[in-house]
Coordinates of C-alpha atoms in Angstrom, one line a residue:
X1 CA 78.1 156.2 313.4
X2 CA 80.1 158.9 312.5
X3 CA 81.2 159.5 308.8
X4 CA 84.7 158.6 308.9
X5 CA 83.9 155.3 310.4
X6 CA 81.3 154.5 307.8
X7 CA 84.4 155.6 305.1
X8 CA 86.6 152.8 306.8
X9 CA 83.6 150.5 306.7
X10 CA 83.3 150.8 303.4
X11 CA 86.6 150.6 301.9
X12 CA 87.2 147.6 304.3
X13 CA 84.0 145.7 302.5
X14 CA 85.1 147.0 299.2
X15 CA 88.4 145.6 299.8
X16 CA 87.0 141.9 300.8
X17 CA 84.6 141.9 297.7
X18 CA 87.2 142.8 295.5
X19 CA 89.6 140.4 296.5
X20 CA 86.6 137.4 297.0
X21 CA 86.2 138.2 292.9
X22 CA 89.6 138.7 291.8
X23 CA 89.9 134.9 293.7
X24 CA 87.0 133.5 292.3
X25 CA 87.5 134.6 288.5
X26 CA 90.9 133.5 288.9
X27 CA 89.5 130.1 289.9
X28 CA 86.5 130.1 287.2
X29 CA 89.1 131.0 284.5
X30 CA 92.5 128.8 285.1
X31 CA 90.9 126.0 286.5
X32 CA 93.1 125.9 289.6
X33 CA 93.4 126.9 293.5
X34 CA 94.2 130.6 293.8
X35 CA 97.6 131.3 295.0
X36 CA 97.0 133.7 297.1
X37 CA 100.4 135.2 298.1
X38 CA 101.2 135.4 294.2
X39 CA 98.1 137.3 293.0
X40 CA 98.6 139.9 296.4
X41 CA 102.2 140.4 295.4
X42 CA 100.7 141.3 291.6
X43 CA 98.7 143.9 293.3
X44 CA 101.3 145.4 294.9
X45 CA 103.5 145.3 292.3
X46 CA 101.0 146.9 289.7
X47 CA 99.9 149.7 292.6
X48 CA 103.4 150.5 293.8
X49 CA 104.6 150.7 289.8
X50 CA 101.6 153.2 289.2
X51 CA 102.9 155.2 292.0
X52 CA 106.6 154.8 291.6
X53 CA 107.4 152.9 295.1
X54 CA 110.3 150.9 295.1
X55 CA 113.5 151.2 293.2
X56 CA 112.9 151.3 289.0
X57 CA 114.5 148.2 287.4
X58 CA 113.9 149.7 284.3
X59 CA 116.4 152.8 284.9
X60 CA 119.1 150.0 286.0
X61 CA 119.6 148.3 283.0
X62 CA 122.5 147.9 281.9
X63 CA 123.7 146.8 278.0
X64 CA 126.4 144.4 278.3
X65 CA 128.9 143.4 275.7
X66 CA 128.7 139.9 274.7
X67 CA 132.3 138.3 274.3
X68 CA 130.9 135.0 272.1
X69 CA 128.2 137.1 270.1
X70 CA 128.5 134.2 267.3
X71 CA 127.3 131.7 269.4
X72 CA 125.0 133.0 270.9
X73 CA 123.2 134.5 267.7
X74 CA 123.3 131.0 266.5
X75 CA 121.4 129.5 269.6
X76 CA 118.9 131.6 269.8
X77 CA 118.3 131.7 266.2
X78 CA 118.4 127.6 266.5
X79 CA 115.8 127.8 269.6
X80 CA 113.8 130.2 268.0
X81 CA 113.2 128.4 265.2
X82 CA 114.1 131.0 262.6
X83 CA 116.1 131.2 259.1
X84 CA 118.6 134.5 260.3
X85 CA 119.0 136.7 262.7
X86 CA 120.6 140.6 262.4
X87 CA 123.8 140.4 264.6
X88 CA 123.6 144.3 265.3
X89 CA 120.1 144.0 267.0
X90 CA 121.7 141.6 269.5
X91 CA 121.7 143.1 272.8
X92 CA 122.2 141.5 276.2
X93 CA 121.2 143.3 280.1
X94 CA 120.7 142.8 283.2
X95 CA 118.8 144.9 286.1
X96 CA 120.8 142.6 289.0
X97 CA 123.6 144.3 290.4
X98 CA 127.1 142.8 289.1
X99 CA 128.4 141.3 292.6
X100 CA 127.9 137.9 291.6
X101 CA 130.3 135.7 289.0
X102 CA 126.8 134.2 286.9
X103 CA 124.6 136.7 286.2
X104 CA 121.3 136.3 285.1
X105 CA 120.4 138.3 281.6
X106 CA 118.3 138.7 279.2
X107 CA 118.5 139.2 275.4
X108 CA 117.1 140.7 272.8
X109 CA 117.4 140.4 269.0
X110 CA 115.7 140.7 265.4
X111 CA 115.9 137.6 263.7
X112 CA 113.9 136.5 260.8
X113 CA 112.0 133.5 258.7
X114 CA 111.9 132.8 254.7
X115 CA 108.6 132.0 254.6
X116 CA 107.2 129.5 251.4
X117 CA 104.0 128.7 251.0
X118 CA 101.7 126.9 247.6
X119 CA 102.2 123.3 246.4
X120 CA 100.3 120.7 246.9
X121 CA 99.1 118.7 250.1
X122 CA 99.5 115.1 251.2
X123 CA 100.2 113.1 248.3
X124 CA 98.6 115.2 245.9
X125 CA 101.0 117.6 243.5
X126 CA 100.7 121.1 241.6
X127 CA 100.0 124.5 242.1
X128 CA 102.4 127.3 242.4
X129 CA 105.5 127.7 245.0
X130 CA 105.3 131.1 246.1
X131 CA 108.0 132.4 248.0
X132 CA 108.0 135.4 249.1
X133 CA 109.9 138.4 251.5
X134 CA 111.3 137.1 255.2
X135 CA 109.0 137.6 258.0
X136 CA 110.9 140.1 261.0
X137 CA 110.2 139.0 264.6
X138 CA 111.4 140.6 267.4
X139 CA 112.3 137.4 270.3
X140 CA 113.4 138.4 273.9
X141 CA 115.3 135.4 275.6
X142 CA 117.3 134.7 279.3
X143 CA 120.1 133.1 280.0
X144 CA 123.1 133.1 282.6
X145 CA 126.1 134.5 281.7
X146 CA 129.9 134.8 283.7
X147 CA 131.2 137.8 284.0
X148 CA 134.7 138.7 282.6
X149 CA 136.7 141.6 282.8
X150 CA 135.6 142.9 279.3
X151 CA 132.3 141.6 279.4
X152 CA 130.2 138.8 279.5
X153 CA 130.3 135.4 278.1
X154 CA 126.5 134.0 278.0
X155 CA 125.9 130.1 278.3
X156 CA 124.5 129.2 275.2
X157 CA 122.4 125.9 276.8
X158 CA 121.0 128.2 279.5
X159 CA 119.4 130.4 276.5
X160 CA 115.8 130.0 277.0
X161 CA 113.2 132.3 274.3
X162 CA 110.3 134.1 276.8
X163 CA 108.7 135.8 273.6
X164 CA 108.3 136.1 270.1
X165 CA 107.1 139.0 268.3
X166 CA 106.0 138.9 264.3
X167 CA 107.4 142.9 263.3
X168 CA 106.7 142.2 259.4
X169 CA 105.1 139.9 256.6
X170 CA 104.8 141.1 253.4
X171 CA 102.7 138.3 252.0
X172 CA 101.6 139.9 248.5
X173 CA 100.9 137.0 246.0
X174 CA 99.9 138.2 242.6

């Protein structure tokens, strides 16, 4: 055989024996039937992003200006489950184009928790209440928004929290 044959042999069986264990882990690990159309579309994804193929969402987003800022501060800081959140950290995009009426976007803010801690359990009673400096998280969220002439106006029930990032606990009790 000559070498370039045994090359494409090669990278063909490397290939298949990758793939067999990427769906076998997969399997071993979630518990569940590979979808196979989802983990190729990963791969592709994750090669075509090392080698820049494809248009860059990240260079198309685009900061919008949110029209009902209070309310929406308020929902998120209600779904979140936190104490306050920092108004000039909010910050809604989008990477979709603008064609459509309802957009879909995503939001980002810094909101924070009190945090108390001491006392006693159950039905029991003493020990010391500490309370001490507000936690920072950093929570991304997406929700659809309409389109108005002089921004956007997001839809405060659509507002759904994707992640939740702890920036800072200072938790010194002396």
């Amino acid at each position: 055989m000559s070498p370039l044959v045994k090359a494409l042999l090669f990278l063909g069986f490397f290939f298949l024996f990758f793939e067999a264990g990427l769906f076998s882990s997969y399997t071993i690990v979630t518990g569940n039937a590979p979808d196979i159309n989802k983990l190729i579309g990963m791969q592709i994804d994750a090669i075509s992003s090392i080698f820049n193929f494809g248009d860059s969402s990240l260079d198309n987003k685009e900061a919008l200006d949110i029209l009902n800022k209070e309310e929406v501060g308020e929902a998120l800081k209600t779904k979140a489950g936190m104490d306050g959140i920092n108004m000039d950290t909010l910050v809604a995009y989008t990477i979709q184009s603008n064609d459509n009426n309802t957009i879909l976007v995503n939001i980002t803010a810094m909101l924070y928790k009190d945090v108390q801690s001491g006392g006693g359990t159950g039905n029991s009673s003493g020990g010391q209440i500490v309370i001490s400096p507000q936690e920072t998280y950093s929570v991304t969220a997406t929700a659809t928004a309409t389109e108005k002439t002089s921004g956007i106006t997001i839809d405060v029930n659509s507002i759904q929290v994707t992640s939740t990032r702890k920036l800072y606990n200072n938790n010194r009790t002396s």
